[in-house]
Amino acid sequence: MLPVSCLSRFQYLCGSFSGNIDTVPAGLYNDVMKERKYKEDWVNETRFDDRGKEKRVPVYRGPVFGLAPDCDKKSLLLRALLPWLGCLILLVLFFWLDFPGTRILYVFLPAALALFPCFYWAAGLWALFRAPDRMTRLQKENSIGRILRSAVGCTVFSFAALAGEVIFLLSGGDASREYPGLLILLGAAILALGAVNMFRTVHSRLSKEDNIQS
């Protein structure tokens, strides 16, 4: 096994390895193989090093993905960053302002769970920032795919918390104190839903190149 730095290993597993798309260090390849679902994307080929020594190396032969020609990566990052930041701020603000609903389990629990996709979303942003123009399947799933899945999770939990707020108000909760909290959760849900629609479109418009030549 070739020596691999911990940073390189972390970057590749996050979908952000920016080296040669055809070959990666063997240690990283072994980590990818543990996930099994990407196994068919790789083949072992015989290569010669600078000293003419023959060795077997893993070579990527899966599909390569790229953004649509009219989709700029910098603007896409910004459009992904803003709703993420908005959702995170609104959810933290909801708990920080200590609304009565935060002490109700069916409001507190989904609102708290909505924070977890936000952290997963941040990892997707970092992977997208580091991803090359030509992405492997793993890089695509860990960047655009991860952001999409995170936005879906944030949307579901935010709307669940919002439904809990409505139930709490209908059951006699203090509307004068709780109404701002309801608006905060509604804002987070709308931002996350907007990100879902945007990245669903981005994901569906990715270009795909099936055959990679070394």
Coordinates of N, CA and C in Angstrom, one line a residue:
M1 N 0.9 -1.2 0.0 CA 0.0 0.0 0.0 C 0.9 1.3 0.0
L2 N 0.6 2.2 -0.8 CA 1.3 3.4 -0.9 C 1.1 4.3 0.3
P3 N 2.1 5.0 0.9 CA 1.8 5.9 2.0 C 0.9 7.0 1.6
V4 N -0.1 7.3 2.5 CA -1.1 8.4 2.2 C -1.2 9.3 3.5
S5 N -1.2 10.6 3.3 CA -1.4 11.5 4.4 C -2.8 11.4 4.9
C6 N -3.0 11.7 6.2 CA -4.4 11.7 6.7 C -5.3 12.7 6.0
L7 N -4.6 13.9 5.7 CA -5.4 15.0 5.1 C -5.9 14.5 3.7
S8 N -5.0 13.9 2.9 CA -5.4 13.4 1.6 C -6.5 12.4 1.7
R9 N -6.4 11.5 2.6 CA -7.5 10.5 2.8 C -8.8 11.2 3.2
F10 N -8.8 12.1 4.1 CA -10.0 12.9 4.4 C -10.6 13.6 3.2
Q11 N -9.7 14.3 2.5 CA -10.2 15.0 1.3 C -10.8 14.1 0.3
Y12 N -10.3 12.9 0.0 CA -10.9 12.1 -1.0 C -12.2 11.5 -0.5
L13 N -12.3 11.1 0.7 CA -13.5 10.6 1.3 C -14.6 11.6 1.3
C14 N -14.2 12.9 1.4 CA -15.2 14.0 1.3 C -15.5 14.4 -0.1
G15 N -14.9 13.6 -1.1 CA -15.1 13.9 -2.5 C -14.4 15.1 -3.0
S16 N -13.3 15.5 -2.3 CA -12.6 16.7 -2.6 C -11.1 16.5 -3.1
F17 N -10.8 15.2 -3.4 CA -9.4 15.0 -3.8 C -9.3 15.6 -5.2
S18 N -8.3 16.5 -5.4 CA -8.2 17.2 -6.6 C -7.0 16.8 -7.5
G19 N -6.5 15.6 -7.3 CA -5.4 15.1 -8.1 C -5.9 14.5 -9.4
N20 N -5.0 13.7 -10.0 CA -5.4 13.0 -11.3 C -6.7 12.2 -11.1
I21 N -7.6 12.4 -12.0 CA -8.9 11.8 -11.8 C -8.8 10.3 -12.1
D22 N -7.8 9.9 -12.9 CA -7.7 8.5 -13.3 C -7.1 7.6 -12.2
T23 N -6.1 8.1 -11.5 CA -5.4 7.3 -10.5 C -5.4 8.0 -9.1
V24 N -5.5 7.3 -8.1 CA -5.4 7.8 -6.7 C -4.5 6.9 -5.9
P25 N -3.9 7.4 -4.8 CA -3.1 6.5 -4.0 C -3.9 5.3 -3.6
A26 N -3.1 4.2 -3.4 CA -3.8 2.9 -3.1 C -4.5 2.9 -1.8
G27 N -4.0 3.6 -0.8 CA -4.7 3.7 0.4 C -6.1 4.3 0.3
L28 N -6.2 5.3 -0.5 CA -7.5 6.0 -0.7 C -8.4 5.0 -1.5
Y29 N -7.9 4.3 -2.4 CA -8.6 3.4 -3.2 C -9.2 2.3 -2.3
N30 N -8.4 1.8 -1.4 CA -8.9 0.8 -0.4 C -10.1 1.3 0.4
D31 N -10.0 2.6 0.8 CA -11.1 3.2 1.6 C -12.3 3.2 0.8
V32 N -12.2 3.6 -0.5 CA -13.4 3.7 -1.4 C -14.0 2.3 -1.6
M33 N -13.1 1.3 -1.6 CA -13.6 -0.1 -1.8 C -14.5 -0.6 -0.7
K34 N -14.2 0.0 0.5 CA -15.0 -0.4 1.7 C -16.5 0.0 1.5
E35 N -16.7 1.0 0.7 CA -18.1 1.4 0.5 C -18.8 0.6 -0.5
R36 N -18.1 -0.3 -1.3 CA -18.7 -1.3 -2.2 C -19.5 -0.7 -3.3
K37 N -20.3 0.3 -3.1 CA -21.2 0.8 -4.2 C -20.4 1.5 -5.2
Y38 N -19.1 1.9 -5.0 CA -18.3 2.5 -6.0 C -17.3 1.6 -6.6
K39 N -17.3 0.3 -6.2 CA -16.3 -0.7 -6.6 C -16.2 -0.8 -8.1
E40 N -17.4 -0.8 -8.8 CA -17.4 -1.0 -10.2 C -16.8 0.2 -11.0
D41 N -16.5 1.3 -10.3 CA -15.9 2.4 -11.0 C -14.4 2.3 -11.2
W42 N -13.8 1.3 -10.6 CA -12.3 1.1 -10.6 C -11.8 -0.2 -11.2
V43 N -10.7 -0.1 -11.8 CA -10.0 -1.3 -12.3 C -8.5 -1.2 -11.9
N44 N -7.9 -2.4 -11.8 CA -6.5 -2.4 -11.5 C -5.7 -2.6 -12.8
E45 N -4.8 -1.7 -13.1 CA -4.0 -1.8 -14.4 C -2.5 -1.8 -14.1
T46 N -1.8 -2.3 -15.0 CA -0.3 -2.4 -14.9 C 0.2 -1.1 -15.4
R47 N 1.0 -0.4 -14.6 CA 1.7 0.8 -14.9 C 3.2 0.7 -14.6
F48 N 4.0 1.6 -15.2 CA 5.5 1.6 -14.9 C 5.8 2.9 -14.3
D49 N 6.6 2.8 -13.2 CA 7.0 4.1 -12.5 C 8.2 4.7 -13.2
D50 N 8.8 5.7 -12.6 CA 9.9 6.4 -13.3 C 11.2 5.6 -13.4
R51 N 11.3 4.6 -12.6 CA 12.4 3.7 -12.7 C 12.1 2.5 -13.6
G52 N 11.0 2.5 -14.2 CA 10.6 1.4 -15.1 C 10.1 0.1 -14.4
K53 N 9.8 0.3 -13.1 CA 9.3 -0.9 -12.4 C 7.8 -1.1 -12.6
E54 N 7.5 -2.3 -12.8 CA 6.0 -2.6 -13.1 C 5.3 -2.7 -11.8
K55 N 4.1 -2.1 -11.7 CA 3.2 -2.2 -10.5 C 1.8 -2.1 -10.9
R56 N 0.9 -2.6 -10.1 CA -0.5 -2.6 -10.3 C -1.1 -1.4 -9.5
V57 N -1.8 -0.5 -10.3 CA -2.4 0.6 -9.6 C -3.9 0.7 -9.9
P58 N -4.7 1.3 -9.0 CA -6.1 1.4 -9.2 C -6.4 2.6 -10.2
V59 N -7.2 2.4 -11.2 CA -7.5 3.4 -12.2 C -9.0 3.7 -12.2
Y60 N -9.4 4.9 -12.2 CA -10.8 5.2 -12.2 C -11.4 5.1 -13.7
R61 N -12.4 4.3 -13.8 CA -13.0 4.1 -15.1 C -14.5 4.3 -15.1
G62 N -15.0 4.9 -14.0 CA -16.4 5.2 -13.9 C -16.8 6.5 -14.6
P63 N -18.0 6.9 -14.6 CA -18.4 8.1 -15.3 C -17.9 9.3 -14.6
V64 N -17.7 10.4 -15.4 CA -17.2 11.7 -15.0 C -18.3 12.7 -15.1
F65 N -18.5 13.5 -14.1 CA -19.7 14.4 -14.1 C -19.1 15.9 -14.1
G66 N -19.9 16.7 -14.7 CA -19.5 18.1 -14.8 C -20.8 19.0 -14.7
L67 N -20.6 20.2 -14.2 CA -21.7 21.2 -14.2 C -22.2 21.5 -15.6
A68 N -23.4 21.9 -15.7 CA -24.0 22.4 -17.0 C -23.2 23.6 -17.4
P69 N -23.0 23.8 -18.8 CA -22.2 24.9 -19.3 C -22.6 26.3 -18.7
D70 N -23.9 26.5 -18.5 CA -24.3 27.8 -18.0 C -24.4 27.9 -16.5
C71 N -23.8 26.9 -15.8 CA -23.8 26.9 -14.3 C -22.4 27.2 -13.9
D72 N -22.2 28.4 -13.3 CA -20.9 28.8 -12.8 C -20.7 28.3 -11.4
K73 N -19.5 27.7 -11.1 CA -19.3 27.0 -9.8 C -19.3 28.0 -8.7
K74 N -18.7 29.2 -8.9 CA -18.6 30.2 -7.9 C -20.0 30.7 -7.5
S75 N -20.9 31.0 -8.5 CA -22.2 31.4 -8.2 C -23.0 30.3 -7.5
L76 N -22.8 29.0 -7.9 CA -23.4 27.9 -7.3 C -23.1 27.8 -5.9
L77 N -21.8 28.0 -5.5 CA -21.4 27.9 -4.1 C -22.1 29.0 -3.3
L78 N -22.2 30.2 -3.9 CA -22.8 31.3 -3.2 C -24.3 31.0 -3.0
R79 N -24.9 30.4 -4.0 CA -26.4 30.1 -3.9 C -26.6 28.9 -2.9
A80 N -25.6 28.1 -2.7 CA -25.8 27.0 -1.7 C -25.4 27.5 -0.3
L81 N -24.5 28.5 -0.3 CA -24.0 29.0 1.0 C -25.1 29.9 1.7
L82 N -25.8 30.7 0.9 CA -26.7 31.6 1.5 C -27.9 30.9 2.2
P83 N -28.6 30.0 1.6 CA -29.7 29.3 2.3 C -29.2 28.5 3.5
W84 N -28.0 27.9 3.3 CA -27.4 27.1 4.5 C -27.2 28.1 5.7
L85 N -26.6 29.2 5.4 CA -26.3 30.2 6.5 C -27.6 30.7 7.1
G86 N -28.6 31.0 6.2 CA -29.9 31.4 6.7 C -30.6 30.4 7.6
C87 N -30.6 29.2 7.1 CA -31.2 28.1 7.9 C -30.6 27.9 9.3
L88 N -29.2 27.9 9.2 CA -28.5 27.8 10.5 C -28.7 28.9 11.5
I89 N -28.7 30.1 11.0 CA -28.9 31.3 11.8 C -30.4 31.3 12.4
L90 N -31.3 31.0 11.6 CA -32.7 31.0 12.0 C -33.0 29.9 13.1
L91 N -32.4 28.7 12.9 CA -32.6 27.6 13.8 C -31.9 27.9 15.1
V92 N -30.7 28.4 15.1 CA -30.0 28.8 16.3 C -30.8 29.9 17.0
L93 N -31.3 30.8 16.3 CA -32.0 31.9 16.8 C -33.3 31.4 17.5
F94 N -33.9 30.4 16.9 CA -35.2 29.9 17.5 C -34.9 29.3 18.9
F95 N -33.8 28.7 19.1 CA -33.5 28.1 20.4 C -33.0 29.2 21.4
W96 N -32.2 30.1 20.8 CA -31.6 31.2 21.7 C -32.6 32.1 22.3
L97 N -33.7 32.4 21.5 CA -34.8 33.3 22.0 C -35.7 32.6 23.0
D98 N -35.5 31.3 23.1 CA -36.2 30.5 24.2 C -37.7 30.7 24.1
F99 N -38.3 30.4 23.0 CA -39.8 30.5 22.9 C -40.4 29.4 23.7
P100 N -41.7 29.5 24.1 CA -42.3 28.4 24.9 C -42.3 27.1 24.2
G101 N -42.4 27.2 22.8 CA -42.4 25.9 22.0 C -41.2 25.1 22.2
T102 N -40.1 25.7 22.5 CA -38.8 25.0 22.6 C -38.8 24.0 23.8
R103 N -39.8 24.2 24.7 CA -40.0 23.2 25.8 C -41.0 22.2 25.6
I104 N -41.5 22.2 24.3 CA -42.5 21.2 23.9 C -41.8 20.1 23.0
L105 N -41.9 18.9 23.4 CA -41.1 17.8 22.7 C -41.4 17.8 21.2
Y106 N -42.6 17.9 20.8 CA -42.9 17.7 19.4 C -42.6 19.0 18.6
V107 N -42.1 20.0 19.3 CA -41.6 21.2 18.6 C -40.0 21.2 18.7
F108 N -39.6 20.9 19.9 CA -38.1 20.9 20.2 C -37.4 19.9 19.3
L109 N -37.9 18.6 19.3 CA -37.2 17.5 18.7 C -36.9 17.7 17.2
P110 N -38.0 18.0 16.4 CA -37.7 18.2 15.0 C -36.9 19.4 14.7
A111 N -37.0 20.5 15.5 CA -36.2 21.7 15.3 C -34.7 21.4 15.6
A112 N -34.5 20.6 16.6 CA -33.1 20.2 17.0 C -32.5 19.3 15.9
L113 N -33.4 18.4 15.4 CA -32.9 17.5 14.3 C -32.6 18.2 13.0
A114 N -33.3 19.3 12.8 CA -33.0 20.1 11.6 C -31.6 20.7 11.6
L115 N -31.0 20.8 12.8 CA -29.6 21.3 12.8 C -28.6 20.3 12.2
F116 N -28.9 19.1 12.4 CA -27.9 18.1 11.9 C -27.7 18.1 10.4
P117 N -28.7 18.2 9.6 CA -28.5 18.3 8.2 C -27.7 19.6 7.8
C118 N -27.7 20.6 8.6 CA -27.0 21.8 8.4 C -25.5 21.6 8.4
F119 N -25.0 20.7 9.4 CA -23.6 20.4 9.5 C -23.2 19.5 8.3
Y120 N -24.1 18.6 7.9 CA -23.9 17.7 6.7 C -23.8 18.6 5.5
W121 N -24.6 19.6 5.4 CA -24.7 20.6 4.3 C -23.3 21.3 4.2
A122 N -22.8 21.7 5.4 CA -21.5 22.4 5.4 C -20.4 21.5 4.8
A123 N -20.4 20.2 5.1 CA -19.4 19.3 4.5 C -19.6 19.2 3.0
G124 N -20.8 19.2 2.5 CA -21.1 19.3 1.1 C -20.6 20.5 0.4
L125 N -20.7 21.7 1.1 CA -20.2 22.9 0.6 C -18.6 22.8 0.4
W126 N -18.0 22.3 1.4 CA -16.5 22.2 1.4 C -16.1 21.2 0.2
A127 N -16.8 20.1 0.1 CA -16.5 19.2 -1.0 C -16.7 19.8 -2.4
L128 N -17.8 20.6 -2.5 CA -18.0 21.3 -3.8 C -17.0 22.3 -4.1
F129 N -16.5 23.0 -3.0 CA -15.5 24.0 -3.2 C -14.2 23.4 -3.7
R130 N -13.9 22.2 -3.2 CA -12.6 21.5 -3.5 C -12.7 20.6 -4.8
A131 N -13.9 20.3 -5.2 CA -14.1 19.4 -6.3 C -13.6 20.0 -7.6
P132 N -13.0 19.1 -8.5 CA -12.5 19.6 -9.8 C -13.7 19.8 -10.7
D133 N -13.4 20.3 -11.9 CA -14.4 20.5 -12.9 C -15.0 19.1 -13.4
R134 N -14.1 18.1 -13.5 CA -14.5 16.8 -13.9 C -14.5 15.9 -12.6
M135 N -15.7 15.6 -12.2 CA -15.9 14.9 -10.9 C -16.1 13.4 -11.0
T136 N -15.5 12.6 -10.1 CA -15.9 11.2 -10.1 C -17.3 11.1 -9.5
R137 N -17.8 9.9 -9.5 CA -19.1 9.6 -8.9 C -19.1 10.0 -7.4
L138 N -18.0 9.6 -6.7 CA -17.9 9.9 -5.3 C -17.9 11.4 -5.0
Q139 N -17.1 12.1 -5.8 CA -17.0 13.5 -5.7 C -18.4 14.2 -5.9
K140 N -19.1 13.7 -6.9 CA -20.4 14.3 -7.2 C -21.4 14.0 -6.1
E141 N -21.4 12.8 -5.6 CA -22.3 12.5 -4.5 C -22.0 13.2 -3.2
N142 N -20.7 13.4 -3.0 CA -20.3 14.0 -1.7 C -20.3 15.6 -1.8
S143 N -20.6 16.1 -2.9 CA -20.7 17.6 -3.0 C -22.2 18.0 -3.3
I144 N -22.6 17.9 -4.6 CA -23.9 18.3 -5.0 C -25.0 17.4 -4.4
G145 N -24.7 16.1 -4.4 CA -25.6 15.1 -3.9 C -25.8 15.3 -2.4
R146 N -24.7 15.6 -1.7 CA -24.8 15.8 -0.2 C -25.6 17.0 0.1
I147 N -25.3 18.1 -0.6 CA -26.1 19.4 -0.4 C -27.6 19.2 -0.6
L148 N -27.9 18.4 -1.7 CA -29.3 18.2 -1.9 C -30.0 17.4 -0.8
R149 N -29.3 16.3 -0.4 CA -29.9 15.5 0.7 C -30.0 16.2 2.0
S150 N -29.0 17.1 2.3 CA -29.0 17.9 3.5 C -30.2 18.9 3.5
A151 N -30.4 19.5 2.3 CA -31.5 20.5 2.2 C -32.8 19.8 2.3
V152 N -33.0 18.6 1.8 CA -34.2 17.8 2.0 C -34.4 17.5 3.5
G153 N -33.4 17.1 4.2 CA -33.5 16.8 5.6 C -33.9 18.0 6.4
C154 N -33.3 19.1 6.1 CA -33.6 20.4 6.8 C -35.0 20.8 6.5
T155 N -35.5 20.6 5.3 CA -36.8 21.0 4.9 C -37.8 20.1 5.7
V156 N -37.6 18.8 5.7 CA -38.5 17.9 6.4 C -38.7 18.2 7.9
F157 N -37.5 18.4 8.5 CA -37.5 18.6 10.0 C -38.1 20.0 10.3
S158 N -37.8 21.0 9.5 CA -38.3 22.4 9.7 C -39.8 22.4 9.6
F159 N -40.3 21.8 8.6 CA -41.8 21.7 8.4 C -42.4 20.9 9.6
A160 N -41.7 19.9 10.0 CA -42.3 19.1 11.1 C -42.3 19.9 12.4
A161 N -41.3 20.7 12.6 CA -41.3 21.6 13.8 C -42.3 22.7 13.6
L162 N -42.5 23.2 12.4 CA -43.5 24.2 12.1 C -44.9 23.6 12.4
A163 N -45.2 22.4 12.0 CA -46.4 21.7 12.3 C -46.6 21.6 13.8
G164 N -45.5 21.3 14.5 CA -45.6 21.2 16.0 C -46.0 22.5 16.6
E165 N -45.5 23.6 16.1 CA -45.8 24.9 16.5 C -47.3 25.2 16.3
V166 N -47.8 24.9 15.2 CA -49.2 25.1 14.9 C -50.1 24.3 15.9
I167 N -49.7 23.0 16.1 CA -50.5 22.2 17.1 C -50.4 22.8 18.5
F168 N -49.2 23.3 18.9 CA -49.1 24.0 20.2 C -49.9 25.2 20.3
L169 N -50.0 26.0 19.3 CA -50.8 27.2 19.3 C -52.3 26.9 19.4
L170 N -52.7 25.9 18.6 CA -54.1 25.5 18.6 C -54.5 24.8 19.9
S171 N -53.6 24.3 20.6 CA -53.9 23.7 21.9 C -53.8 24.6 23.1
G172 N -53.7 25.9 22.8 CA -53.7 27.0 23.8 C -52.4 27.6 24.2
G173 N -51.4 27.5 23.3 CA -50.1 28.1 23.6 C -50.2 29.6 23.5
D174 N -49.3 30.3 24.1 CA -49.3 31.8 24.1 C -48.9 32.3 22.7
A175 N -49.9 32.7 21.9 CA -49.7 33.1 20.6 C -48.8 34.4 20.5
S176 N -49.0 35.3 21.4 CA -48.2 36.5 21.4 C -46.7 36.3 21.5
R177 N -46.3 35.3 22.3 CA -44.9 34.9 22.5 C -44.4 33.9 21.4
E178 N -45.3 33.1 21.0 CA -44.9 32.0 20.1 C -44.9 32.3 18.6
Y179 N -45.7 33.3 18.2 CA -45.9 33.6 16.8 C -44.5 34.0 16.1
P180 N -43.6 34.7 16.8 CA -42.3 35.0 16.1 C -41.5 33.7 15.9
G181 N -41.6 32.7 16.8 CA -41.0 31.5 16.6 C -41.5 30.7 15.4
L182 N -42.8 30.8 15.3 CA -43.4 30.1 14.1 C -42.9 30.7 12.8
L183 N -42.8 32.0 12.8 CA -42.3 32.7 11.6 C -40.8 32.3 11.3
I184 N -40.0 32.2 12.4 CA -38.6 31.8 12.2 C -38.5 30.4 11.6
L185 N -39.3 29.5 12.1 CA -39.3 28.1 11.5 C -39.8 28.1 10.1
L186 N -40.8 28.9 9.8 CA -41.3 29.0 8.4 C -40.2 29.5 7.5
G187 N -39.5 30.5 7.9 CA -38.4 31.1 7.1 C -37.3 30.0 6.9
A188 N -37.0 29.2 7.9 CA -36.0 28.2 7.7 C -36.5 27.1 6.7
A189 N -37.7 26.7 6.8 CA -38.3 25.7 5.9 C -38.3 26.2 4.5
I190 N -38.7 27.5 4.3 CA -38.8 28.0 2.9 C -37.4 28.1 2.3
L191 N -36.4 28.5 3.1 CA -35.0 28.6 2.6 C -34.5 27.2 2.2
A192 N -34.8 26.2 3.0 CA -34.3 24.9 2.7 C -35.0 24.3 1.5
L193 N -36.3 24.6 1.4 CA -37.1 24.1 0.3 C -36.6 24.7 -1.0
G194 N -36.3 26.0 -1.0 CA -35.7 26.7 -2.1 C -34.4 26.0 -2.6
A195 N -33.5 25.6 -1.6 CA -32.3 25.0 -1.9 C -32.5 23.6 -2.5
V196 N -33.6 22.9 -2.0 CA -33.9 21.6 -2.6 C -34.3 21.7 -4.1
N197 N -35.1 22.7 -4.4 CA -35.5 22.9 -5.8 C -34.4 23.3 -6.7
M198 N -33.5 24.1 -6.2 CA -32.3 24.6 -6.9 C -31.4 23.4 -7.2
F199 N -31.0 22.7 -6.2 CA -30.0 21.6 -6.4 C -30.6 20.4 -7.0
R200 N -31.9 20.2 -7.0 CA -32.5 19.1 -7.8 C -32.3 19.4 -9.2
T201 N -32.5 20.7 -9.6 CA -32.3 21.1 -11.0 C -30.8 21.0 -11.4
V202 N -29.9 21.4 -10.5 CA -28.5 21.3 -10.8 C -28.1 19.9 -11.0
H203 N -28.5 19.0 -10.1 CA -28.2 17.6 -10.1 C -28.7 16.9 -11.4
S204 N -29.9 17.3 -11.8 CA -30.5 16.7 -13.0 C -29.8 17.2 -14.3
R205 N -29.1 18.3 -14.3 CA -28.5 18.9 -15.5 C -27.0 18.6 -15.5
L206 N -26.5 17.8 -14.6 CA -25.1 17.5 -14.7 C -24.8 16.7 -16.0
S207 N -23.6 17.1 -16.6 CA -23.2 16.3 -17.8 C -22.5 15.1 -17.3
K208 N -22.6 14.0 -18.1 CA -22.0 12.7 -17.8 C -21.2 12.2 -18.9
E209 N -20.0 11.9 -18.6 CA -19.1 11.3 -19.6 C -18.8 9.8 -19.2
D210 N -19.2 8.9 -20.0 CA -19.2 7.5 -19.6 C -17.8 6.8 -19.7
N211 N -17.1 7.1 -20.7 CA -15.8 6.4 -21.0 C -14.7 7.4 -20.7
I212 N -13.8 6.9 -19.8 CA -12.6 7.7 -19.5 C -11.4 7.0 -20.1
Q213 N -10.6 7.7 -20.8 CA -9.3 7.2 -21.3 C -8.2 7.7 -20.5
S214 N -7.2 6.9 -20.2 CA -6.0 7.4 -19.5 C -5.1 8.2 -20.4

